[in-house]
Short mmCIF file of C-alpha atoms and ligand atoms in Angstrom, two decimals:
data_model
loop_
_atom_site.label_atom_id
_atom_site.label_comp_id
_atom_site.label_asym_id
_atom_site.label_seq_id
_atom_site.Cartn_x
_atom_site.Cartn_y
_atom_site.Cartn_z
CA MET L 1 83.25 71.64 68.17
CA ASN L 2 83.22 72.16 72.05
CA GLU L 3 85.61 70.27 74.27
CA SER L 4 83.36 67.70 74.93
CA GLU L 5 82.11 67.02 71.77
CA MET L 6 85.78 66.92 70.59
CA ARG L 7 86.46 64.08 73.28
CA GLU L 8 83.78 62.39 72.09
CA LEU L 9 84.98 62.30 68.87
CA LEU L 10 88.26 61.18 69.87
CA THR L 11 87.01 58.34 71.70
CA ARG L 12 84.77 56.66 69.18
CA HIS L 13 88.15 56.88 67.37
CA GLY L 14 90.31 55.84 69.51
CA GLN L 15 92.25 58.54 69.79
CA THR L 16 92.45 60.11 73.17
CA GLN L 17 96.29 59.98 73.23
CA VAL L 18 96.32 63.16 71.60
CA LEU L 19 94.87 64.91 74.64
CA ARG L 20 97.92 63.29 76.82
CA TRP L 21 99.23 67.06 77.56
CA TRP L 22 95.67 68.81 77.67
CA GLU L 23 96.09 69.95 81.16
CA GLU L 24 98.97 71.66 80.68
CA LEU L 25 98.16 73.64 77.58
CA ASP L 26 97.09 77.23 77.80
CA GLU L 27 94.05 78.71 76.01
CA ALA L 28 95.26 79.67 72.94
CA SER L 29 97.26 75.96 72.35
CA ARG L 30 94.22 74.42 73.58
CA ALA L 31 91.96 76.17 70.81
CA GLY L 32 94.73 75.62 67.78
CA LEU L 33 94.87 71.65 68.63
CA MET L 34 91.05 71.54 69.07
CA GLU L 35 91.08 73.38 65.34
CA GLN L 36 93.34 70.58 64.41
CA ILE L 37 91.53 67.80 65.26
CA GLY L 38 88.58 69.29 64.09
CA GLN L 39 90.03 69.36 60.66
CA ILE L 40 90.87 66.03 60.81
CA GLU L 41 89.34 63.50 57.56
CA TRP L 42 88.52 60.62 59.89
CA ASP L 43 88.39 58.57 56.51
CA LYS L 44 91.40 59.91 55.27
CA ILE L 45 93.25 58.21 57.65
CA VAL L 46 91.73 54.63 57.94
CA PRO L 47 91.99 52.58 54.80
CA HIS L 48 89.20 51.24 53.21
CA PRO L 49 89.09 47.44 52.49
CA GLU L 50 88.92 47.95 48.96
CA ASP L 51 91.74 50.54 48.75
CA GLY L 52 94.37 48.51 46.51
CA ARG L 53 92.21 46.03 45.33
CA ARG L 54 92.83 45.51 41.79
CA GLY L 55 90.30 44.92 38.78
CA ARG L 56 90.40 42.87 35.34
CA ILE L 57 93.72 44.51 33.87
CA GLN L 58 94.15 44.92 29.92
CA PRO L 59 96.27 47.13 27.52
CA ILE L 60 94.98 50.39 27.01
CA GLU L 61 95.33 51.68 22.86
CA GLY L 62 97.05 54.78 22.68
CA LEU L 63 98.58 57.42 20.22
CA THR L 64 101.94 56.58 19.30
CA LYS L 65 104.88 59.37 18.54
CA GLU L 66 104.30 57.92 14.81
CA GLU L 67 100.82 58.82 14.68
CA ILE L 68 101.35 62.24 16.69
CA ALA L 69 104.30 63.14 14.08
CA ALA L 70 102.02 62.47 11.26
CA ARG L 71 99.05 64.79 12.84
CA LYS L 72 101.13 67.18 14.56
CA GLU L 73 99.97 70.22 12.45
CA GLN L 74 96.35 69.37 12.86
CA PHE L 75 96.83 68.95 16.54
CA PHE L 76 98.72 72.15 17.27
CA ALA L 77 96.06 74.04 15.96
CA VAL L 78 93.33 72.72 17.76
CA GLY L 79 95.46 73.06 20.84
CA SER L 80 96.81 76.66 20.22
CA GLU L 81 93.43 78.09 19.50
CA ALA L 82 92.06 76.53 22.59
CA ILE L 83 95.04 78.42 24.71
CA ARG L 84 94.34 81.66 23.02
CA ALA L 85 90.56 81.13 23.66
CA GLY L 86 91.75 80.96 27.65
CA LYS L 87 90.77 77.18 27.84
CA ALA L 88 93.73 76.06 29.60
CA ALA L 89 95.38 76.21 32.84
CA ALA L 90 98.31 74.79 34.25
CA VAL L 91 98.42 73.07 37.72
CA LEU L 92 102.08 72.59 39.26
CA LEU L 93 102.16 70.25 42.22
CA ALA L 94 104.67 71.48 44.42
CA GLY L 95 102.96 70.32 47.71
CA GLY L 96 105.64 67.57 48.13
CA GLN L 97 108.36 66.95 50.70
CA GLY L 98 110.94 65.80 48.49
CA THR L 99 112.73 64.26 50.98
CA ARG L 100 114.47 61.73 48.50
CA LEU L 101 116.46 64.93 47.53
CA GLY L 102 117.47 65.56 50.78
CA SER L 103 116.83 69.42 50.92
CA ASP L 104 114.62 71.24 53.45
CA ALA L 105 113.80 73.96 50.54
CA PRO L 106 111.04 73.60 48.35
CA LYS L 107 112.21 71.29 45.55
CA GLY L 108 111.55 73.51 43.06
CA ALA L 109 113.65 76.00 44.50
CA TYR L 110 116.96 73.53 44.38
CA ASP L 111 119.59 75.26 42.32
CA ILE L 112 120.58 72.71 39.44
CA GLY L 113 122.87 75.51 37.68
CA LEU L 114 126.60 74.58 37.17
CA THR L 115 128.19 77.91 35.71
CA HIS L 116 125.02 79.95 37.16
CA PRO L 117 121.86 79.50 39.23
CA HIS L 118 119.07 77.63 37.54
CA TYR L 119 116.74 76.78 39.33
CA ILE L 120 113.95 73.99 38.95
CA PHE L 121 111.04 76.42 39.06
CA GLU L 122 112.86 78.66 36.66
CA GLN L 123 113.01 76.09 33.76
CA LEU L 124 109.42 74.92 34.05
CA ILE L 125 108.42 78.86 33.82
CA LEU L 126 110.64 78.81 30.86
CA ASN L 127 108.93 75.56 29.29
CA LEU L 128 105.88 77.35 29.78
CA GLN L 129 106.77 80.27 28.41
CA GLU L 130 107.92 78.57 25.31
CA VAL L 131 104.27 77.90 24.79
CA THR L 132 102.57 81.18 25.84
CA LYS L 133 105.18 82.83 23.11
CA ALA L 134 104.25 80.17 20.63
CA CYS L 135 100.55 80.56 21.05
CA GLY L 136 100.26 84.55 21.87
CA ALA L 137 98.37 83.49 24.87
CA SER L 138 98.35 84.10 28.80
CA ILE L 139 98.09 81.08 30.48
CA PRO L 140 97.07 80.77 34.55
CA LEU L 141 99.60 78.94 36.55
CA LEU L 142 98.32 77.55 39.66
CA ILE L 143 100.83 76.56 41.80
CA MET L 144 99.86 73.86 44.99
CA THR L 145 101.95 74.31 47.84
CA SER L 146 101.45 72.60 51.65
CA ASP L 147 101.72 74.08 54.91
CA LYS L 148 105.51 73.03 54.97
CA ASN L 149 106.66 74.98 52.23
CA ASP L 150 103.87 77.61 51.38
CA ALA L 151 105.57 80.60 52.59
CA GLU L 152 109.14 79.52 51.69
CA THR L 153 107.76 78.93 47.89
CA ARG L 154 105.88 82.47 47.41
CA THR L 155 108.99 84.22 49.16
CA PHE L 156 111.36 82.27 46.31
CA PHE L 157 108.85 83.60 43.47
CA GLU L 158 108.74 86.94 44.85
CA GLN L 159 112.33 87.32 45.15
CA HIS L 160 112.89 86.13 41.85
CA ALA L 161 110.34 88.61 40.04
CA TYR L 162 108.47 85.52 39.07
CA PHE L 163 110.98 84.35 36.55
CA GLY L 164 109.41 87.17 34.32
CA TYR L 165 105.94 85.20 34.13
CA PRO L 166 102.86 87.96 34.86
CA ARG L 167 102.35 88.17 37.89
CA GLU L 168 98.13 88.34 37.78
CA ASP L 169 98.67 84.69 36.26
CA ILE L 170 100.31 82.92 39.10
CA PHE L 171 98.18 81.35 41.83
CA PHE L 172 99.30 80.09 44.79
CA PHE L 173 97.17 77.66 46.75
CA ARG L 174 97.79 75.29 49.84
CA GLN L 175 96.83 71.26 49.73
CA ALA L 176 95.35 70.13 53.20
CA MET L 177 97.51 68.26 55.59
CA ALA L 178 96.72 64.79 57.04
CA PRO L 179 98.06 63.62 60.76
CA CYS L 180 100.43 60.83 60.82
CA VAL L 181 99.98 57.64 62.87
CA ASP L 182 102.18 55.31 64.79
CA LEU L 183 102.32 51.53 63.38
CA GLU L 184 99.17 50.86 65.59
CA GLY L 185 97.12 53.49 63.81
CA LYS L 186 97.49 56.31 66.51
CA ILE L 187 98.09 59.85 65.89
CA LEU L 188 101.10 60.98 66.61
CA LEU L 189 101.90 64.49 68.34
CA GLU L 190 104.61 66.81 66.79
CA ASP L 191 104.33 68.66 70.13
CA LYS L 192 102.34 68.85 73.32
CA ALA L 193 99.81 71.21 71.26
CA ARG L 194 100.51 69.79 67.76
CA LEU L 195 99.42 66.82 65.68
CA ALA L 196 101.90 65.72 63.25
CA LEU L 197 100.92 66.22 59.94
CA SER L 198 101.88 65.69 56.77
CA PRO L 199 100.76 66.82 53.41
CA ASN L 200 97.58 64.57 52.16
CA GLY L 201 99.10 63.41 48.51
CA ASN L 202 98.71 64.72 45.14
CA GLY L 203 95.37 63.71 44.94
CA GLY L 204 94.17 66.10 47.05
CA TRP L 205 95.05 69.23 44.50
CA TYR L 206 91.72 69.44 42.94
CA THR L 207 89.78 69.69 46.21
CA SER L 208 92.27 72.07 47.72
CA LEU L 209 91.68 74.27 44.25
CA VAL L 210 88.00 74.18 45.32
CA ARG L 211 88.66 75.09 48.65
CA ALA L 212 90.61 78.25 47.86
CA GLY L 213 87.92 79.55 45.40
CA LEU L 214 90.50 79.20 42.55
CA THR L 215 88.06 77.18 40.09
CA GLU L 216 85.54 80.14 40.42
CA LYS L 217 88.08 82.07 39.22
CA MET L 218 89.04 79.90 36.69
CA ASP L 219 85.62 79.04 35.31
CA ALA L 220 84.96 83.00 35.23
CA ARG L 221 88.55 82.90 32.42
CA GLY L 222 86.53 80.33 30.42
CA VAL L 223 89.26 77.34 31.72
CA GLU L 224 88.49 73.63 30.32
CA TRP L 225 91.34 72.06 30.85
CA TYR L 226 93.60 71.77 33.75
CA ASN L 227 97.47 70.28 32.75
CA VAL L 228 98.69 69.29 35.71
CA PHE L 229 102.03 68.23 36.26
CA ALA L 230 105.10 67.36 38.26
CA VAL L 231 107.58 69.77 40.15
CA ASP L 232 110.36 67.81 39.21
CA ASN L 233 110.18 66.95 35.63
CA VAL L 234 112.35 69.51 34.10
CA LEU L 235 112.30 68.65 30.70
CA GLN L 236 108.44 68.68 30.56
CA ARG L 237 106.07 70.35 28.10
CA ILE L 238 103.73 72.22 30.16
CA CYS L 239 99.84 73.16 28.40
CA ASP L 240 101.71 71.55 25.48
CA PRO L 241 99.06 72.76 22.49
CA VAL L 242 100.07 69.21 20.80
CA PHE L 243 98.77 67.25 23.44
CA LEU L 244 95.75 69.00 24.52
CA GLY L 245 94.93 69.65 20.97
CA ALA L 246 94.78 65.73 20.60
CA THR L 247 92.97 65.01 23.87
CA ILE L 248 90.33 67.75 22.42
CA ALA L 249 90.01 65.58 19.25
CA SER L 250 89.93 62.70 20.46
CA GLY L 251 86.75 63.77 22.65
CA LYS L 252 88.22 61.88 25.72
CA ALA L 253 88.15 63.68 29.29
CA SER L 254 92.01 63.23 30.22
CA GLY L 255 94.46 62.35 29.10
CA ALA L 256 97.85 61.56 29.87
CA LYS L 257 101.77 61.68 28.65
CA VAL L 258 102.95 58.49 28.22
CA VAL L 259 106.99 57.27 27.62
CA ARG L 260 107.52 53.76 26.80
CA LYS L 261 108.90 51.51 29.06
CA ALA L 262 113.00 51.16 28.93
CA GLU L 263 112.83 47.16 30.06
CA PRO L 264 109.81 45.24 31.33
CA HIS L 265 110.64 46.12 35.52
CA GLU L 266 111.44 50.10 34.86
CA ARG L 267 109.65 51.30 37.86
CA VAL L 268 107.03 53.53 36.43
CA GLY L 269 103.34 52.96 36.65
CA VAL L 270 102.03 52.00 33.67
CA LEU L 271 98.51 52.94 31.72
CA CYS L 272 96.20 50.48 31.10
CA LEU L 273 92.44 49.40 31.50
CA GLU L 274 91.23 47.75 34.46
CA ASP L 275 87.41 47.02 34.61
CA GLY L 276 87.58 48.40 31.45
CA LEU L 277 88.16 51.87 32.61
CA PRO L 278 91.57 53.81 32.17
CA GLY L 279 93.71 53.66 35.29
CA VAL L 280 97.41 53.38 36.69
CA ILE L 281 99.06 50.16 37.69
CA GLU L 282 101.85 50.21 39.78
CA TYR L 283 105.17 48.73 38.83
CA TYR L 284 105.21 46.29 41.76
CA GLU L 285 101.85 45.16 40.56
CA LEU L 286 102.07 43.70 37.64
CA SER L 287 103.09 40.27 37.18
CA GLU L 288 105.99 38.45 35.98
CA GLU L 289 103.66 37.53 32.85
CA MET L 290 102.43 40.65 32.25
CA ALA L 291 105.49 42.79 32.45
CA ASN L 292 107.02 40.49 29.82
CA LEU L 293 104.22 40.20 27.28
CA ARG L 294 104.93 41.34 24.27
CA GLY L 295 102.71 41.63 20.95
CA ALA L 296 102.83 40.31 17.93
CA ASP L 297 105.31 42.95 16.93
CA GLY L 298 107.64 42.02 19.66
CA SER L 299 107.00 45.30 21.62
CA LEU L 300 105.92 45.28 25.78
CA VAL L 301 102.42 45.48 26.01
CA TYR L 302 101.74 46.95 29.03
CA SER L 303 104.63 49.28 27.94
CA PHE L 304 102.58 53.03 28.63
CA GLY L 305 104.91 54.56 31.79
CA VAL L 306 103.33 57.36 33.17
CA ILE L 307 105.23 60.52 33.73
CA LEU L 308 102.77 62.61 35.97
CA ASN L 309 101.47 64.66 33.38
CA TYR L 310 97.74 64.84 32.87
CA LEU L 311 95.03 66.91 31.36
CA PHE L 312 91.79 66.95 32.75
CA ARG L 313 88.55 68.50 31.58
CA ALA L 314 86.82 70.70 34.12
CA ASP L 315 83.66 68.94 33.85
CA VAL L 316 84.57 65.86 34.86
CA LEU L 317 86.79 67.03 37.41
CA LYS L 318 83.36 68.22 39.44
CA SER L 319 82.59 64.97 39.33
CA ILE L 320 85.46 63.37 40.49
CA ALA L 321 85.63 65.91 43.64
CA ASP L 322 82.80 63.60 45.08
CA GLN L 323 84.49 60.62 44.99
CA ARG L 324 86.92 59.12 47.35
CA LEU L 325 90.30 58.02 46.69
CA PRO L 326 91.59 55.25 47.58
CA LEU L 327 94.57 55.73 50.35
CA HIS L 328 98.12 55.12 49.84
CA ALA L 329 100.09 54.04 53.51
CA ALA L 330 103.53 54.96 53.20
CA LYS L 331 105.60 53.56 55.83
CA LYS L 332 108.16 56.72 56.82
CA LYS L 333 110.29 57.89 59.75
CA ILE L 334 108.44 60.34 61.53
CA PRO L 335 109.25 62.69 63.97
CA TYR L 336 107.18 62.87 67.21
CA LEU L 337 106.96 63.73 70.93
CA ALA L 338 106.97 60.57 72.90
CA PRO L 339 104.78 59.93 75.89
CA ASP L 340 107.41 60.72 78.42
CA GLY L 341 107.91 64.16 76.67
CA THR L 342 111.23 63.76 74.96
CA PHE L 343 110.87 64.63 71.09
CA VAL L 344 112.28 61.54 68.94
CA ARG L 345 113.68 61.57 65.60
CA PRO L 346 113.21 57.64 64.74
CA GLU L 347 115.97 56.00 62.99
CA GLU L 348 113.59 53.00 61.70
CA GLU L 349 110.05 53.67 59.96
CA ASN L 350 107.57 54.26 62.85
CA GLY L 351 104.51 54.82 61.26
CA TYR L 352 102.66 56.08 58.28
CA LYS L 353 101.73 58.98 56.40
CA PHE L 354 98.49 58.52 53.92
CA GLU L 355 98.41 60.08 50.49
CA THR L 356 95.98 60.17 47.78
CA LEU L 357 97.21 60.37 44.26
CA ILE L 358 96.48 61.89 41.07
CA LEU L 359 96.77 58.93 39.30
CA ASP L 360 93.79 57.37 40.77
CA MET L 361 91.48 60.40 39.33
CA ILE L 362 91.73 59.17 35.72
CA LYS L 363 89.67 55.89 36.23
CA TYR L 364 86.82 58.70 37.69
CA ALA L 365 87.44 60.56 34.40
CA LYS L 366 86.25 57.09 32.42
CA THR L 367 88.16 58.11 29.58
CA CYS L 368 91.72 58.71 28.78
CA LEU L 369 93.96 59.21 25.64
CA PRO L 370 97.60 58.03 26.42
CA PHE L 371 99.74 60.19 24.42
CA GLU L 372 103.21 59.22 23.90
CA VAL L 373 106.53 61.16 24.07
CA VAL L 374 109.65 60.84 23.29
CA ARG L 375 111.64 60.33 26.46
CA GLU L 376 114.98 61.70 25.93
CA LYS L 377 113.08 65.12 25.17
CA GLU L 378 110.47 65.18 27.53
CA PHE L 379 111.27 63.23 30.72
CA ALA L 380 114.31 64.20 33.08
CA PRO L 381 112.54 64.09 36.51
CA ILE L 382 114.75 64.85 39.71
CA LYS L 383 113.89 62.47 42.66
CA ASN L 384 116.96 61.93 43.95
CA LYS L 385 120.51 64.22 44.42
CA THR L 386 122.77 61.28 42.51
CA GLY L 387 122.26 58.30 40.76
CA THR L 388 118.85 57.27 39.14
CA ASP L 389 116.57 60.18 38.65
CA SER L 390 118.70 62.67 39.84
CA VAL L 391 120.10 65.86 39.27
CA GLU L 392 123.02 64.81 37.33
CA THR L 393 120.81 62.73 34.89
CA ALA L 394 118.67 65.74 34.46
CA ARG L 395 121.29 68.11 33.82
CA GLU L 396 122.84 65.66 31.45
CA LEU L 397 119.48 65.49 29.65
CA LEU L 398 118.76 69.57 29.85
CA LYS L 399 121.93 69.93 28.06
CA ARG L 400 121.41 67.85 25.47
CA ASN L 401 118.37 69.52 25.02
CA GLY L 402 120.14 72.45 24.46
CA VAL L 403 119.97 74.04 27.98
CA GLU L 404 122.65 76.18 29.34
CA LEU L 405 123.78 75.21 32.88
P1 UTP T 501 106.51 62.37 44.76
O1 UTP T 501 105.80 61.34 44.70
O2 UTP T 501 107.68 62.43 44.03
O3 UTP T 501 106.75 63.01 46.47
O4 UTP T 501 105.92 63.69 44.03
P2 UTP T 501 107.56 63.93 46.79
O5 UTP T 501 107.11 64.09 48.08
O6 UTP T 501 107.80 65.18 45.93
O7 UTP T 501 109.28 63.60 46.81
P3 UTP T 501 109.77 62.50 48.50
O8 UTP T 501 109.03 61.00 47.59
O9 UTP T 501 109.69 62.64 49.60
O10 UTP T 501 111.63 61.93 47.92
C1 UTP T 501 105.48 63.78 42.69
C2 UTP T 501 104.61 64.83 42.54
O11 UTP T 501 103.70 65.38 43.49
C3 UTP T 501 103.84 65.98 44.38
C4 UTP T 501 105.07 66.50 44.35
O12 UTP T 501 105.82 67.61 44.76
C5 UTP T 501 105.78 66.28 42.98
O13 UTP T 501 105.55 67.39 41.89
N1 UTP T 501 103.19 65.99 45.79
C6 UTP T 501 103.50 64.94 46.41
C7 UTP T 501 102.02 67.26 46.11
O14 UTP T 501 102.06 67.92 45.48
N2 UTP T 501 101.55 66.80 47.21
C8 UTP T 501 101.95 65.48 48.15
O15 UTP T 501 100.88 65.52 49.30
C9 UTP T 501 102.97 65.00 47.20
#
């Protein structure tokens, strides 16, 4: 792209304000800004009219805790055999900014220890090592970072000797960034020569993996299943052989770990069918009637809360990569360079970040196995410093599960 092409592009999209300081910039800064502009995926900063439209919602059948307990050995045998055959990879989503936790460092570098340092990343590695030991196999661990935390994350792992995980089985990759816009949809600048960017959401994990050349590497290793999970649930089982075995045995192309909702209005997304395809409906999208609907046995009908631990079969991911995922706009306080040249850290929300979400990928997998887990044993998310889903609640749950902090 040359300068006139760039100007034409910005004019077409009504975004020429990003060149406000162009005349002042030196050659290198101009080249940097032009590169950022060239990388903008324009359909990712303008919501589509269909985004957010919901179809006909129905409950989905899933495997209950009791059914899983009764067939645990069978599922374990199938799953552990697949792991030994090198068919599973773990994908750690660590590209988020963790703003609610209020630490500038990568969320996984957060120390949750009490008597000794004990980091979130460390706990996740311990959880994964339980499986590699039980199966006597190695599992590649793919760690997604963003421009905001990539260097720090890599350094952190290096400084801690990868917490004893084999270095050759760890692969870092960086997710793409998306421009932030003001309330009128105009792209904001971070400084005179740089756009204000933020990570483009966890729905971009697979395309970022492809771009990093890692799917080819995983194909070469014979990987057929990706277990994708959030950085902040310190109790989760990673590449759980029972989950993997059950999903393989079901013949479905994806699987989702779920917990029973604690109460009708719990703030978790619910796995359901939407127009006959599996999908996740957010808690605020469930009608009052649906949230409270109970079956013949008195239990909630829409009760499978997702915990961001999914399995995807590699072959369907390749087709999902061609789909446009819906855009979710989040109103945020975005620091920016004002037209008068002053840098502003707003007190109020002043713009939007756009994200695609992994939960929207399930629909494109076409089939999904809901797999119920015991909440107290597998769900301890750290979103906040205190209160609900916090460092405090996660510590308590870890202790109850025998982890010394
Ligand atoms: P959250 O929705 O909790 O977002 O991410 P967050 O950015 O970590 O935290 P807040 O909302 O700012 O407090 C769920 C998971 O998805 C990952 C996160 O790292 C976490 O594991 N994620 C989120 C990404 O990898 N990339 C993103 O762009 C967003």
